[in-house]
């Protein structure tokens, strides 16, 4: 009897959340989209500031721009299209800084996704795919609907909410994994990549090294400032799902994970 009541309650909560998630998208999409784009900027800022503190003064222009221009632009943006433009610019400026702290053979000329055309693009595409699947798994543990997103356009062909919630974690999980592997020479162009005429991918050994490091980072823990206990980055991903639920159901401000929490 108790189990039956629990199942009925779950169905009720699931239906209620689905309706409110759709209403949130319809009436207040910018609230979530703005928080996500700001969160991307916060975490890119923290990653670059780490290198600035360790002598890479060339990235100062980008971290100054994020603070003085990017954040005000995000606050003042009037629609999602404008937000997406600012998001694109912060990523491009981030990529442009790689020349200052990565080896020359891993520097990016431009972001190319399908197919990736050089080692750094191959790493980013592979890492983003891993994070996307982990985010799908985290959302599945909640009653959120994967198809109703806020920054990316909802799509029947993919789980667009996973694209939304993974964005903030890319600098923290994907790029910090890449930087550690490349700068410590655990991944090398001549050993771990298959390069063809117009594409470049990790070979089997390279994928194994990347996945192991990616999983280690997901399972690494930090003292959560609000929960007052140690949590993993995998748990932080799930916590962002619950933050979104609280925003949808209770109108609590949605503040995505910040790298400052994990320091």
mmCIF file of C-alpha atoms in Angstrom:
data_model
loop_
_atom_site.group_PDB
_atom_site.id
_atom_site.type_symbol
_atom_site.label_atom_id
_atom_site.label_comp_id
_atom_site.label_asym_id
_atom_site.label_seq_id
_atom_site.Cartn_x
_atom_site.Cartn_y
_atom_site.Cartn_z
ATOM 1 C CA UNK A 1 0.000 0.000 0.000
ATOM 2 C CA UNK A 2 2.841 2.364 0.926
ATOM 3 C CA UNK A 3 4.596 1.614 -2.383
ATOM 4 C CA UNK A 4 1.386 2.321 -4.311
ATOM 5 C CA UNK A 5 1.020 5.700 -2.597
ATOM 6 C CA UNK A 6 4.657 6.497 -3.430
ATOM 7 C CA UNK A 7 4.128 5.649 -7.106
ATOM 8 C CA UNK A 8 0.983 7.804 -7.251
ATOM 9 C CA UNK A 9 2.840 10.688 -5.598
ATOM 10 C CA UNK A 10 5.707 10.366 -8.096
ATOM 11 C CA UNK A 11 3.257 10.501 -11.013
ATOM 12 C CA UNK A 12 1.576 13.557 -9.492
ATOM 13 C CA UNK A 13 4.898 15.369 -8.989
ATOM 14 C CA UNK A 14 6.061 14.388 -12.463
ATOM 15 C CA UNK A 15 2.887 15.737 -14.076
ATOM 16 C CA UNK A 16 2.906 18.914 -12.025
ATOM 17 C CA UNK A 17 6.562 19.591 -12.853
ATOM 18 C CA UNK A 18 6.045 18.894 -16.553
ATOM 19 C CA UNK A 19 3.232 21.444 -16.731
ATOM 20 C CA UNK A 20 5.166 24.061 -14.778
ATOM 21 C CA UNK A 21 8.361 23.434 -16.794
ATOM 22 C CA UNK A 22 6.406 24.091 -19.982
ATOM 23 C CA UNK A 23 4.844 27.229 -18.469
ATOM 24 C CA UNK A 24 8.288 28.398 -17.357
ATOM 25 C CA UNK A 25 9.565 27.990 -20.905
ATOM 26 C CA UNK A 26 6.586 29.848 -22.310
ATOM 27 C CA UNK A 27 6.512 32.761 -19.870
ATOM 28 C CA UNK A 28 9.939 33.147 -18.314
ATOM 29 C CA UNK A 29 12.487 31.365 -20.473
ATOM 30 C CA UNK A 30 15.005 34.206 -20.201
ATOM 31 C CA UNK A 31 15.280 33.758 -16.432
ATOM 32 C CA UNK A 32 16.933 30.339 -16.832
ATOM 33 C CA UNK A 33 18.758 31.090 -20.074
ATOM 34 C CA UNK A 34 20.376 34.198 -18.573
ATOM 35 C CA UNK A 35 21.521 32.253 -15.495
ATOM 36 C CA UNK A 36 23.110 29.562 -17.673
ATOM 37 C CA UNK A 37 25.039 32.025 -19.847
ATOM 38 C CA UNK A 38 26.209 33.946 -16.802
ATOM 39 C CA UNK A 39 27.301 30.634 -15.234
ATOM 40 C CA UNK A 40 29.370 29.784 -18.309
ATOM 41 C CA UNK A 41 31.135 33.150 -18.010
ATOM 42 C CA UNK A 42 31.749 32.702 -14.270
ATOM 43 C CA UNK A 43 33.451 29.354 -14.777
ATOM 44 C CA UNK A 44 35.485 30.435 -17.807
ATOM 45 C CA UNK A 45 36.618 33.432 -15.738
ATOM 46 C CA UNK A 46 37.741 31.146 -12.880
ATOM 47 C CA UNK A 47 39.626 28.780 -15.201
ATOM 48 C CA UNK A 48 41.473 31.651 -16.881
ATOM 49 C CA UNK A 49 42.128 33.401 -13.576
ATOM 50 C CA UNK A 50 43.946 30.270 -12.395
ATOM 51 C CA UNK A 51 46.394 30.666 -15.286
ATOM 52 C CA UNK A 52 46.651 34.407 -14.706
ATOM 53 C CA UNK A 53 47.676 33.745 -11.083
ATOM 54 C CA UNK A 54 50.335 31.347 -12.332
ATOM 55 C CA UNK A 55 52.071 33.853 -14.569
ATOM 56 C CA UNK A 56 50.033 33.771 -17.789
ATOM 57 C CA UNK A 57 49.363 37.513 -17.727
ATOM 58 C CA UNK A 58 48.279 37.478 -21.384
ATOM 59 C CA UNK A 59 44.813 36.203 -20.400
ATOM 60 C CA UNK A 60 44.126 39.361 -18.376
ATOM 61 C CA UNK A 61 42.385 41.054 -21.305
ATOM 62 C CA UNK A 62 39.826 38.255 -21.470
ATOM 63 C CA UNK A 63 39.139 38.064 -17.740
ATOM 64 C CA UNK A 64 38.787 41.853 -17.620
ATOM 65 C CA UNK A 65 36.397 41.738 -20.581
ATOM 66 C CA UNK A 66 34.272 39.058 -18.885
ATOM 67 C CA UNK A 67 33.916 41.147 -15.747
ATOM 68 C CA UNK A 68 33.473 44.581 -17.336
ATOM 69 C CA UNK A 69 31.596 43.795 -20.567
ATOM 70 C CA UNK A 70 30.264 40.234 -20.710
ATOM 71 C CA UNK A 71 28.386 40.164 -17.390
ATOM 72 C CA UNK A 72 26.619 43.525 -18.006
ATOM 73 C CA UNK A 73 25.706 42.400 -21.542
ATOM 74 C CA UNK A 74 24.135 39.200 -20.195
ATOM 75 C CA UNK A 75 22.100 41.156 -17.647
ATOM 76 C CA UNK A 76 20.835 43.577 -20.292
ATOM 77 C CA UNK A 77 20.117 40.997 -23.047
ATOM 78 C CA UNK A 78 16.538 41.179 -24.275
ATOM 79 C CA UNK A 79 16.100 37.746 -25.872
ATOM 80 C CA UNK A 80 17.668 34.292 -26.157
ATOM 81 C CA UNK A 81 19.197 35.018 -29.562
ATOM 82 C CA UNK A 82 21.137 37.921 -28.058
ATOM 83 C CA UNK A 83 22.225 35.735 -25.120
ATOM 84 C CA UNK A 84 23.470 33.062 -27.527
ATOM 85 C CA UNK A 85 25.564 35.676 -29.323
ATOM 86 C CA UNK A 86 27.243 36.696 -26.060
ATOM 87 C CA UNK A 87 27.757 33.048 -25.171
ATOM 88 C CA UNK A 88 29.447 32.457 -28.516
ATOM 89 C CA UNK A 89 31.772 35.392 -27.958
ATOM 90 C CA UNK A 90 32.877 34.289 -24.479
ATOM 91 C CA UNK A 91 33.710 30.821 -25.805
ATOM 92 C CA UNK A 92 35.687 32.282 -28.725
ATOM 93 C CA UNK A 93 37.709 34.508 -26.404
ATOM 94 C CA UNK A 94 38.318 31.502 -24.149
ATOM 95 C CA UNK A 95 39.597 29.453 -27.103
ATOM 96 C CA UNK A 96 41.798 32.354 -28.149
ATOM 97 C CA UNK A 97 43.626 32.190 -24.822
ATOM 98 C CA UNK A 98 44.769 28.580 -25.315
ATOM 99 C CA UNK A 99 47.850 29.811 -27.169
ATOM 100 C CA UNK A 100 49.202 31.149 -23.860
ATOM 101 C CA UNK A 101 49.066 27.952 -21.795
ATOM 102 C CA UNK A 102 48.882 24.949 -24.145
ATOM 103 C CA UNK A 103 51.651 23.422 -26.290
ATOM 104 C CA UNK A 104 51.807 24.706 -29.857
ATOM 105 C CA UNK A 105 50.449 21.499 -31.430
ATOM 106 C CA UNK A 106 47.266 21.814 -29.337
ATOM 107 C CA UNK A 107 46.479 25.447 -30.134
ATOM 108 C CA UNK A 108 43.118 26.035 -31.826
ATOM 109 C CA UNK A 109 42.700 28.088 -34.981
ATOM 110 C CA UNK A 110 38.905 27.923 -34.801
ATOM 111 C CA UNK A 111 36.260 25.648 -33.278
ATOM 112 C CA UNK A 112 35.300 22.917 -35.756
ATOM 113 C CA UNK A 113 32.833 20.265 -34.581
ATOM 114 C CA UNK A 114 31.676 17.959 -37.379
ATOM 115 C CA UNK A 115 34.144 16.526 -37.936
ATOM 116 C CA UNK A 116 36.856 17.926 -35.613
ATOM 117 C CA UNK A 117 39.842 18.891 -37.733
ATOM 118 C CA UNK A 118 42.720 19.013 -35.229
ATOM 119 C CA UNK A 119 43.714 17.496 -31.855
ATOM 120 C CA UNK A 120 42.199 20.189 -29.617
ATOM 121 C CA UNK A 121 38.884 20.137 -31.491
ATOM 122 C CA UNK A 122 38.872 16.340 -31.237
ATOM 123 C CA UNK A 123 39.356 16.537 -27.460
ATOM 124 C CA UNK A 124 36.635 19.158 -27.003
ATOM 125 C CA UNK A 125 34.107 17.210 -29.092
ATOM 126 C CA UNK A 126 34.861 13.947 -27.279
ATOM 127 C CA UNK A 127 34.737 15.576 -23.842
ATOM 128 C CA UNK A 128 31.504 17.440 -24.590
ATOM 129 C CA UNK A 129 29.862 14.199 -25.722
ATOM 130 C CA UNK A 130 30.878 12.447 -22.491
ATOM 131 C CA UNK A 131 29.539 15.323 -20.389
ATOM 132 C CA UNK A 132 26.298 15.420 -22.383
ATOM 133 C CA UNK A 133 25.632 11.731 -21.653
ATOM 134 C CA UNK A 134 26.428 12.210 -17.943
ATOM 135 C CA UNK A 135 23.979 15.118 -17.823
ATOM 136 C CA UNK A 136 21.275 13.012 -19.456
ATOM 137 C CA UNK A 137 21.823 10.401 -16.730
ATOM 138 C CA UNK A 138 21.583 13.057 -13.980
ATOM 139 C CA UNK A 139 18.325 14.472 -15.385
ATOM 140 C CA UNK A 140 16.837 10.974 -15.634
ATOM 141 C CA UNK A 141 17.083 10.746 -11.843
ATOM 142 C CA UNK A 142 14.636 13.667 -11.563
ATOM 143 C CA UNK A 143 11.172 14.437 -12.947
ATOM 144 C CA UNK A 144 12.504 17.105 -15.323
ATOM 145 C CA UNK A 145 11.534 16.697 -18.970
ATOM 146 C CA UNK A 146 14.635 16.358 -21.166
ATOM 147 C CA UNK A 147 12.861 17.933 -24.154
ATOM 148 C CA UNK A 148 11.958 21.284 -22.582
ATOM 149 C CA UNK A 149 15.057 23.476 -22.546
ATOM 150 C CA UNK A 150 15.621 27.176 -22.001
ATOM 151 C CA UNK A 151 18.868 28.317 -23.650
ATOM 152 C CA UNK A 152 18.912 25.834 -26.529
ATOM 153 C CA UNK A 153 15.805 25.433 -28.653
ATOM 154 C CA UNK A 154 13.674 22.451 -27.590
ATOM 155 C CA UNK A 155 14.104 19.589 -30.030
ATOM 156 C CA UNK A 156 12.496 16.203 -30.522
ATOM 157 C CA UNK A 157 15.723 14.842 -31.965
ATOM 158 C CA UNK A 158 17.890 15.385 -28.901
ATOM 159 C CA UNK A 159 17.717 15.978 -25.176
ATOM 160 C CA UNK A 160 18.078 19.739 -25.318
ATOM 161 C CA UNK A 161 17.791 20.297 -21.534
ATOM 162 C CA UNK A 162 20.972 18.231 -21.198
ATOM 163 C CA UNK A 163 22.675 20.675 -23.552
ATOM 164 C CA UNK A 164 21.532 23.527 -21.275
ATOM 165 C CA UNK A 165 22.683 22.059 -17.967
ATOM 166 C CA UNK A 166 25.986 20.688 -19.270
ATOM 167 C CA UNK A 167 27.177 24.085 -20.584
ATOM 168 C CA UNK A 168 28.156 25.481 -17.182
ATOM 169 C CA UNK A 169 30.198 22.356 -16.390
ATOM 170 C CA UNK A 170 32.229 22.341 -19.617
ATOM 171 C CA UNK A 171 34.983 24.695 -18.348
ATOM 172 C CA UNK A 172 35.087 22.815 -15.034
ATOM 173 C CA UNK A 173 35.053 19.199 -16.208
ATOM 174 C CA UNK A 174 35.815 18.992 -19.937
ATOM 175 C CA UNK A 175 38.397 21.740 -20.309
ATOM 176 C CA UNK A 176 40.215 21.217 -17.019
ATOM 177 C CA UNK A 177 40.533 17.540 -17.988
ATOM 178 C CA UNK A 178 41.937 18.536 -21.388
ATOM 179 C CA UNK A 179 44.394 21.071 -19.958
ATOM 180 C CA UNK A 180 45.733 18.631 -17.353
ATOM 181 C CA UNK A 181 46.205 15.812 -19.874
ATOM 182 C CA UNK A 182 47.849 18.005 -22.499
ATOM 183 C CA UNK A 183 50.103 20.065 -20.251
ATOM 184 C CA UNK A 184 51.288 16.970 -18.388
ATOM 185 C CA UNK A 185 51.902 15.269 -21.752
ATOM 186 C CA UNK A 186 49.667 12.331 -20.928
ATOM 187 C CA UNK A 187 48.082 12.957 -24.322
ATOM 188 C CA UNK A 188 50.435 13.596 -27.240
ATOM 189 C CA UNK A 189 49.626 14.372 -30.854
ATOM 190 C CA UNK A 190 51.981 11.780 -32.312
ATOM 191 C CA UNK A 191 50.800 8.954 -30.017
ATOM 192 C CA UNK A 192 47.100 9.396 -29.356
ATOM 193 C CA UNK A 193 45.385 10.801 -32.463
ATOM 194 C CA UNK A 194 44.378 9.496 -35.886
ATOM 195 C CA UNK A 195 44.654 12.313 -38.418
ATOM 196 C CA UNK A 196 43.078 12.018 -41.854
ATOM 197 C CA UNK A 197 42.673 14.532 -44.667
ATOM 198 C CA UNK A 198 39.842 16.573 -43.129
ATOM 199 C CA UNK A 199 39.305 15.160 -39.645
ATOM 200 C CA UNK A 200 41.115 14.196 -36.457
ATOM 201 C CA UNK A 201 40.010 11.783 -33.694
ATOM 202 C CA UNK A 202 41.452 10.205 -30.582
ATOM 203 C CA UNK A 203 42.727 6.674 -31.111
ATOM 204 C CA UNK A 204 41.752 3.817 -28.778
ATOM 205 C CA UNK A 205 44.582 4.462 -26.312
ATOM 206 C CA UNK A 206 43.845 8.189 -26.320
ATOM 207 C CA UNK A 207 40.154 7.612 -25.626
ATOM 208 C CA UNK A 208 40.997 5.295 -22.740
ATOM 209 C CA UNK A 209 43.318 7.882 -21.158
ATOM 210 C CA UNK A 210 40.752 10.653 -21.593
ATOM 211 C CA UNK A 211 37.832 8.650 -20.185
ATOM 212 C CA UNK A 212 39.820 7.598 -17.110
ATOM 213 C CA UNK A 213 40.831 11.192 -16.383
ATOM 214 C CA UNK A 214 37.309 12.473 -17.085
ATOM 215 C CA UNK A 215 35.789 9.948 -14.658
ATOM 216 C CA UNK A 216 38.389 10.795 -11.996
ATOM 217 C CA UNK A 217 37.456 14.461 -12.245
ATOM 218 C CA UNK A 218 33.744 13.653 -12.009
ATOM 219 C CA UNK A 219 34.347 11.634 -8.838
ATOM 220 C CA UNK A 220 36.751 14.135 -7.237
ATOM 221 C CA UNK A 221 35.212 15.885 -4.244
ATOM 222 C CA UNK A 222 35.109 19.362 -2.737
ATOM 223 C CA UNK A 223 33.579 20.882 0.390
ATOM 224 C CA UNK A 224 30.208 22.279 -0.623
ATOM 225 C CA UNK A 225 29.819 25.747 0.989
ATOM 226 C CA UNK A 226 26.053 25.434 1.566
ATOM 227 C CA UNK A 227 25.678 21.722 2.294
ATOM 228 C CA UNK A 228 28.761 21.782 4.573
ATOM 229 C CA UNK A 229 29.842 18.372 3.349
ATOM 230 C CA UNK A 230 32.012 16.909 0.631
ATOM 231 C CA UNK A 231 30.327 16.274 -2.706
ATOM 232 C CA UNK A 232 31.628 15.097 -6.071
ATOM 233 C CA UNK A 233 31.315 16.976 -9.341
ATOM 234 C CA UNK A 234 28.942 14.227 -10.461
ATOM 235 C CA UNK A 235 26.726 15.118 -7.489
ATOM 236 C CA UNK A 236 27.069 18.836 -8.293
ATOM 237 C CA UNK A 237 25.634 18.077 -11.733
ATOM 238 C CA UNK A 238 22.626 16.401 -10.129
ATOM 239 C CA UNK A 239 22.256 19.280 -7.655
ATOM 240 C CA UNK A 240 21.877 21.714 -10.568
ATOM 241 C CA UNK A 241 18.910 19.639 -11.724
ATOM 242 C CA UNK A 242 17.290 20.059 -8.312
ATOM 243 C CA UNK A 243 18.083 23.782 -8.295
ATOM 244 C CA UNK A 244 16.209 24.056 -11.583
ATOM 245 C CA UNK A 245 13.255 22.146 -10.139
ATOM 246 C CA UNK A 246 13.116 24.525 -7.160
ATOM 247 C CA UNK A 247 13.110 27.468 -9.559
ATOM 248 C CA UNK A 248 10.275 25.969 -11.600
ATOM 249 C CA UNK A 249 8.118 24.904 -8.648
ATOM 250 C CA UNK A 250 9.037 27.438 -5.965
ATOM 251 C CA UNK A 251 10.421 30.440 -7.906
ATOM 252 C CA UNK A 252 13.768 30.147 -6.103
ATOM 253 C CA UNK A 253 16.608 31.826 -7.997
ATOM 254 C CA UNK A 254 18.494 29.408 -10.264
ATOM 255 C CA UNK A 255 22.234 29.850 -9.756
ATOM 256 C CA UNK A 256 24.190 27.151 -11.616
ATOM 257 C CA UNK A 257 27.321 25.523 -10.233
ATOM 258 C CA UNK A 258 30.298 27.852 -9.877
ATOM 259 C CA UNK A 259 33.895 26.681 -9.821
ATOM 260 C CA UNK A 260 34.316 28.841 -6.729
ATOM 261 C CA UNK A 261 32.184 26.253 -4.897
ATOM 262 C CA UNK A 262 34.740 23.583 -5.746
ATOM 263 C CA UNK A 263 37.812 25.451 -4.568
#
